Amino acid sequence: MRSHRLAPVRFAVPLVLVLVLVSACSGGGSGQRSSTTLGFVPSASAWVYAFTPPTITRYSADATDGHLIPEGHVPSFFYVFVRDIAVARDGEVVYAIDATLNRIDVARVDARTGAIGKDGSHPVPSGGLELALDARERFLFVRTSSEIHTLAIDATTDALSDVGSVATSSSRELILEPGGRFLYQLHPFLPEVLAFGIAPSGTLTQLDADPLVAGVQNFAVDANTSMLRASHDGMTLAGASASDASVYALEASGALTRRGGISSGEASLPNDVLWSADGSSLYVLHANGVLATYAFDADTGVVGRVDADAGSAGLQNTTLDSGARRMQLGPSGARLIVTFIPSVTQHIETFALDPATGLPGLPQRFPALRTGTPNRLVVAQRDTAALRAPRFLYVAGFDGVDGRIETFEIEPSTGDLTFRDTQAMPLNPQTLITDRAHRFLYGVAQDVAGFDVDADTGLLTSMGLVHTRGPDHGVLRATVNPTGWATYAAVIPGGAGTDYAFHAYNAGLTPTLEPLGNWNASLLGVPDPSLGYTVCDTAVDPLGQTAYYTNVTSVRVYPISTANVVQPRLDASPAAGQQDFETGVFTFRANVGPLGRHAFTLSPYDAGSAGPDFVASFDIEDSGAITLAERFALVSEPEDIALHPNGRFVYVGLRNGTLQSFDVDPDTGDLTTIETVARPARASDSQYLAMDPSGRFLYMSTSTGIERWTIDPATGALSDQTTAATPAVRGPVLVTGRFE
């Protein structure tokens, strides 16, 4: 039997990150929202929604290489307790049935930004268990324990209206024929299927398998059949039991006619059943982690098992990791996506499907955002026409009179910059940050200057200035949760004797002063209001599950709840008292890799101690805890760090004008030097870095202007250096925008 029980493999997965680039750490120094922003990977061809009660999470999927990139979870303000979801409009509308409030909540997704906002609710009968959306997206069906309720979907607004209900003797899963003509349910006790015709109005009428017999008769299926699935062409229905698979033709009348069947060679109930895109292969995922692959001949009706290991005696199935739960085809139907319950650690795997045999290849493994039992997996092909949008570079600093942000548009093919606008602001920002949809930009330097970003022009409109913590504290460094729902900040003291701290703020989702003011009013937990030491930087992992704060020689790690509330920090050691995760050297900058597997810190030389400057790489465990993988000596004091979206390349700007680059081992986190690029040394030259979202260009803000370098996608080497712009200010740089 071919086994896929492999040790966890860590893959370098492309992820578009917003990299915020700022100066070194200074040694001295509420209401319910209607929308939020999931982390957004705009180049992906599909969205994958995974429903693990009560949490809805989303991934971006790439049709070419099968990578799944976690984007975040739909915040809990959309619902109290969701029992099921349905996804429509190329992934841009999500319906969630709330079993506590007895309603369906409608959420709308912006195709360009990935932002998701609540778009209304509709009451439904109590006891709702399941949602089923017909392929033509005309009707939404709600299953309870005793009836099926039909809702019509407005083709323009996606609003719901009641059609009616029909009683049913089954509480089993709803199976929709893709043509939208019929709906099927297994009988809860008998080897029978209840069949319903769907009228153009959405009204359901139960079909009679034998009109000559009194009463409505159901359609017979093989004994012990526990799951049904319709093929994508609507011509065939597959049934599966613990030991068999069978295939039924779907007649024009909705009747079922058995065409063939075969033993699976297993004795474990099926968790899921799935057809290939062309209907030639059938997959049955058993509760014991075994995946049986069948070949189906539509002309003859013959069903045959496909041998997963021709080198072993007898017909072999494919063994996956334990806890395999749900399956779905990936974009273009070329890959299989499988979710796993957390028997060891919850995760998702994708498998390339052999076009000749239909067999799955070796898995690629990706983390799940939240633990639990996955109940639904939906793959929504995206409308790529909506992805075309420009991207921009912002540089901030002090021009001698005022703080200022200058806006440049990036030419996609060359990376060249064109000046567009300049905006004054009453502070000299230490940090530039943006929400993950790039709708708002913030300059941070004890106070916060907020700007609304025009998605087409990149131009900024001031939203005003707020004081982050009043006269006693101010934000020094900040980062945004990938969901866009919270901001985590390192806070500096405002007077002698006050301690450093950090806070989580519920801030920055709408272009008004009131929510921006929530930097003051709506703290999402104050886990360490008085740290007693210097907080230099803050970072959050791409999954939005862990926050990291650097201090003099250590990192503090804080889990983040589904409500984005910072939890008590992790203890690095069983020794008495809470222990931090030691870095061993002064640490002033932190960043987390694209897949949340590795973290990186910068440590400048401390004149009071012996030793060189470092870039350190840390392995991140499932809990968020970190373990030092490698500390690599730099040739001079570092200023800033940038990570390539493929997760492989790390770039460090040094204060002597040098740029060092490293290749990251995806399994161990170890660093290997790519090159050291020496540039003319300048006494005031600080290397602030920004990565273009495509990964093709690296930008550096220097005393002579913004330099642009071209990145070799295979090696990470830099070439074709040019001065792309000469802004009036020099300081933190930030690249935003989307690309195809």
mmCIF file of C-alpha atoms in Angstrom, residues 489-655:
data_model
loop_
_atom_site.group_PDB
_atom_site.id
_atom_site.type_symbol
_atom_site.label_atom_id
_atom_site.label_comp_id
_atom_site.label_asym_id
_atom_site.label_seq_id
_atom_site.Cartn_x
_atom_site.Cartn_y
_atom_site.Cartn_z
ATOM 1 C CA ALA A 489 1.982 48.339 18.858
ATOM 2 C CA ALA A 490 5.190 48.781 20.808
ATOM 3 C CA VAL A 491 4.675 51.755 23.118
ATOM 4 C CA ILE A 492 7.381 54.056 24.447
ATOM 5 C CA PRO A 493 7.194 56.065 27.688
ATOM 6 C CA GLY A 494 6.436 59.743 27.748
ATOM 7 C CA GLY A 495 8.284 60.705 30.901
ATOM 8 C CA ALA A 496 10.961 59.670 33.349
ATOM 9 C CA GLY A 497 10.228 56.582 35.387
ATOM 10 C CA THR A 498 7.560 55.192 33.046
ATOM 11 C CA ASP A 499 8.015 51.753 31.539
ATOM 12 C CA TYR A 500 7.849 50.475 28.007
ATOM 13 C CA ALA A 501 4.766 48.516 27.038
ATOM 14 C CA PHE A 502 2.811 47.153 24.153
ATOM 15 C CA HIS A 503 -0.870 47.129 23.342
ATOM 16 C CA ALA A 504 -3.329 45.751 20.821
ATOM 17 C CA TYR A 505 -5.685 48.276 19.275
ATOM 18 C CA ASN A 506 -9.009 47.828 17.518
ATOM 19 C CA ALA A 507 -8.239 50.343 14.811
ATOM 20 C CA GLY A 508 -8.105 51.499 11.259
ATOM 21 C CA LEU A 509 -10.874 49.943 9.179
ATOM 22 C CA THR A 510 -12.967 52.886 8.022
ATOM 23 C CA PRO A 511 -11.900 56.364 6.882
ATOM 24 C CA THR A 512 -13.241 58.321 9.831
ATOM 25 C CA LEU A 513 -11.607 59.773 12.898
ATOM 26 C CA GLU A 514 -13.809 57.802 15.265
ATOM 27 C CA PRO A 515 -12.429 54.284 14.557
ATOM 28 C CA LEU A 516 -8.950 55.702 14.140
ATOM 29 C CA GLY A 517 -9.483 57.135 17.601
ATOM 30 C CA ASN A 518 -10.021 53.585 18.822
ATOM 31 C CA TRP A 519 -6.279 53.490 19.114
ATOM 32 C CA ASN A 520 -7.130 55.201 22.380
ATOM 33 C CA ALA A 521 -10.489 53.785 23.322
ATOM 34 C CA SER A 522 -10.695 50.122 22.391
ATOM 35 C CA LEU A 523 -7.723 48.144 23.605
ATOM 36 C CA LEU A 524 -7.890 44.461 22.693
ATOM 37 C CA GLY A 525 -6.148 43.359 25.858
ATOM 38 C CA VAL A 526 -3.150 44.930 27.580
ATOM 39 C CA PRO A 527 -1.081 41.816 28.313
ATOM 40 C CA ASP A 528 1.972 43.699 29.559
ATOM 41 C CA PRO A 529 1.105 47.331 30.325
ATOM 42 C CA SER A 530 4.429 47.676 32.150
ATOM 43 C CA LEU A 531 7.193 45.578 30.619
ATOM 44 C CA GLY A 532 10.025 47.184 32.491
ATOM 45 C CA TYR A 533 12.391 47.063 29.540
ATOM 46 C CA THR A 534 12.838 48.482 26.061
ATOM 47 C CA VAL A 535 10.353 47.267 23.442
ATOM 48 C CA CYS A 536 11.979 47.719 20.070
ATOM 49 C CA ASP A 537 9.706 46.046 17.534
ATOM 50 C CA THR A 538 6.534 44.086 17.011
ATOM 51 C CA ALA A 539 5.526 41.512 14.401
ATOM 52 C CA VAL A 540 2.568 39.209 13.823
ATOM 53 C CA ASP A 541 2.641 35.927 11.917
ATOM 54 C CA PRO A 542 0.783 35.664 8.565
ATOM 55 C CA LEU A 543 -1.910 33.504 10.145
ATOM 56 C CA GLY A 544 -2.817 36.214 12.636
ATOM 57 C CA GLN A 545 -2.355 33.787 15.515
ATOM 58 C CA THR A 546 0.798 35.015 17.286
ATOM 59 C CA ALA A 547 2.335 38.393 18.142
ATOM 60 C CA TYR A 548 6.066 38.858 18.768
ATOM 61 C CA TYR A 549 7.760 41.701 20.681
ATOM 62 C CA THR A 550 11.512 42.204 20.825
ATOM 63 C CA ASN A 551 13.407 43.696 23.723
ATOM 64 C CA VAL A 552 17.072 44.014 24.597
ATOM 65 C CA THR A 553 18.058 40.329 24.424
ATOM 66 C CA SER A 554 14.847 38.364 24.052
ATOM 67 C CA VAL A 555 11.490 37.993 22.323
ATOM 68 C CA ARG A 556 8.112 37.741 24.030
ATOM 69 C CA VAL A 557 5.494 35.591 22.303
ATOM 70 C CA TYR A 558 1.745 36.129 22.710
ATOM 71 C CA PRO A 559 -1.022 33.950 21.228
ATOM 72 C CA ILE A 560 -3.907 35.829 19.567
ATOM 73 C CA SER A 561 -7.502 34.638 19.907
ATOM 74 C CA THR A 562 -10.045 34.412 17.077
ATOM 75 C CA ALA A 563 -11.363 37.773 18.310
ATOM 76 C CA ASN A 564 -7.830 39.206 17.865
ATOM 77 C CA VAL A 565 -7.380 39.588 21.618
ATOM 78 C CA VAL A 566 -3.805 39.095 22.813
ATOM 79 C CA GLN A 567 -3.573 36.219 25.286
ATOM 80 C CA PRO A 568 -1.097 35.672 28.167
ATOM 81 C CA ARG A 569 2.411 35.251 26.860
ATOM 82 C CA LEU A 570 4.043 31.883 26.300
ATOM 83 C CA ASP A 571 6.570 30.633 28.807
ATOM 84 C CA ALA A 572 9.860 29.720 27.164
ATOM 85 C CA SER A 573 11.060 27.594 30.068
ATOM 86 C CA PRO A 574 9.656 25.421 32.867
ATOM 87 C CA ALA A 575 11.875 27.353 35.266
ATOM 88 C CA ALA A 576 10.253 29.440 37.986
ATOM 89 C CA GLY A 577 8.453 32.514 36.669
ATOM 90 C CA GLN A 578 7.696 33.390 33.081
ATOM 91 C CA GLN A 579 10.710 33.181 30.822
ATOM 92 C CA ASP A 580 11.223 35.033 27.543
ATOM 93 C CA PHE A 581 12.693 33.476 24.400
ATOM 94 C CA GLU A 582 16.320 34.533 24.489
ATOM 95 C CA THR A 583 18.146 35.866 21.433
ATOM 96 C CA GLY A 584 21.469 36.264 23.255
ATOM 97 C CA VAL A 585 22.194 39.690 21.776
ATOM 98 C CA PHE A 586 20.566 43.099 21.594
ATOM 99 C CA THR A 587 17.590 42.713 19.233
ATOM 100 C CA PHE A 588 15.916 45.680 17.577
ATOM 101 C CA ARG A 589 14.056 44.423 14.508
ATOM 102 C CA ALA A 590 11.696 41.486 13.898
ATOM 103 C CA ASN A 591 9.888 40.009 10.922
ATOM 104 C CA VAL A 592 7.998 36.762 10.255
ATOM 105 C CA GLY A 593 8.388 34.709 7.079
ATOM 106 C CA PRO A 594 5.591 34.327 4.508
ATOM 107 C CA LEU A 595 4.282 30.984 5.773
ATOM 108 C CA GLY A 596 4.801 31.684 9.449
ATOM 109 C CA ARG A 597 7.470 28.977 9.705
ATOM 110 C CA HIS A 598 10.461 31.208 10.403
ATOM 111 C CA ALA A 599 11.103 34.519 12.135
ATOM 112 C CA PHE A 600 14.063 36.820 11.596
ATOM 113 C CA THR A 601 15.650 39.433 13.848
ATOM 114 C CA LEU A 602 18.419 42.007 13.459
ATOM 115 C CA SER A 603 20.948 42.705 16.202
ATOM 116 C CA PRO A 604 23.348 45.650 15.871
ATOM 117 C CA TYR A 605 26.740 45.632 17.510
ATOM 118 C CA ASP A 606 26.585 46.821 21.127
ATOM 119 C CA ALA A 607 29.585 48.977 21.923
ATOM 120 C CA GLY A 608 29.435 47.776 25.514
ATOM 121 C CA SER A 609 30.098 44.142 24.593
ATOM 122 C CA ALA A 610 32.281 42.140 22.270
ATOM 123 C CA GLY A 611 30.936 40.522 19.126
ATOM 124 C CA PRO A 612 29.721 41.257 15.608
ATOM 125 C CA ASP A 613 26.317 42.275 14.277
ATOM 126 C CA PHE A 614 23.818 39.533 13.482
ATOM 127 C CA VAL A 615 20.817 38.459 11.497
ATOM 128 C CA ALA A 616 19.146 35.585 13.360
ATOM 129 C CA SER A 617 16.727 32.972 12.039
ATOM 130 C CA PHE A 618 14.215 31.210 14.294
ATOM 131 C CA ASP A 619 12.093 28.139 13.741
ATOM 132 C CA ILE A 620 8.431 28.749 14.690
ATOM 133 C CA GLU A 621 6.572 25.884 16.336
ATOM 134 C CA ASP A 622 2.836 25.253 15.991
ATOM 135 C CA SER A 623 2.271 26.960 19.347
ATOM 136 C CA GLY A 624 4.044 30.101 18.140
ATOM 137 C CA ALA A 625 7.095 29.435 20.311
ATOM 138 C CA ILE A 626 10.454 30.090 18.640
ATOM 139 C CA THR A 627 13.759 28.200 18.611
ATOM 140 C CA LEU A 628 16.992 29.738 17.365
ATOM 141 C CA ALA A 629 18.008 28.106 14.070
ATOM 142 C CA GLU A 630 21.057 30.208 13.213
ATOM 143 C CA ARG A 631 22.767 33.472 14.066
ATOM 144 C CA PHE A 632 24.682 34.802 11.056
ATOM 145 C CA ALA A 633 27.363 37.495 11.379
ATOM 146 C CA LEU A 634 26.958 40.633 9.274
ATOM 147 C CA VAL A 635 29.771 42.810 7.923
ATOM 148 C CA SER A 636 28.397 45.987 9.525
ATOM 149 C CA GLU A 637 25.588 47.304 11.711
ATOM 150 C CA PRO A 638 22.175 46.448 10.186
ATOM 151 C CA GLU A 639 19.412 48.955 9.561
ATOM 152 C CA ASP A 640 16.532 47.054 7.959
ATOM 153 C CA ILE A 641 15.378 43.679 6.662
ATOM 154 C CA ALA A 642 13.147 42.630 3.741
ATOM 155 C CA LEU A 643 11.771 39.182 2.916
ATOM 156 C CA HIS A 644 11.068 37.924 -0.588
ATOM 157 C CA PRO A 645 7.458 36.718 -1.104
ATOM 158 C CA ASN A 646 8.711 33.247 -2.084
ATOM 159 C CA GLY A 647 10.029 32.814 1.478
ATOM 160 C CA ARG A 648 13.510 31.871 0.286
ATOM 161 C CA PHE A 649 15.433 35.140 0.184
ATOM 162 C CA VAL A 650 16.297 37.572 2.981
ATOM 163 C CA TYR A 651 17.858 40.992 2.363
ATOM 164 C CA VAL A 652 19.561 43.101 5.047
ATOM 165 C CA GLY A 653 20.528 46.753 4.555
ATOM 166 C CA LEU A 654 23.582 47.873 6.502
ATOM 167 C CA ARG A 655 24.497 51.340 7.689
#
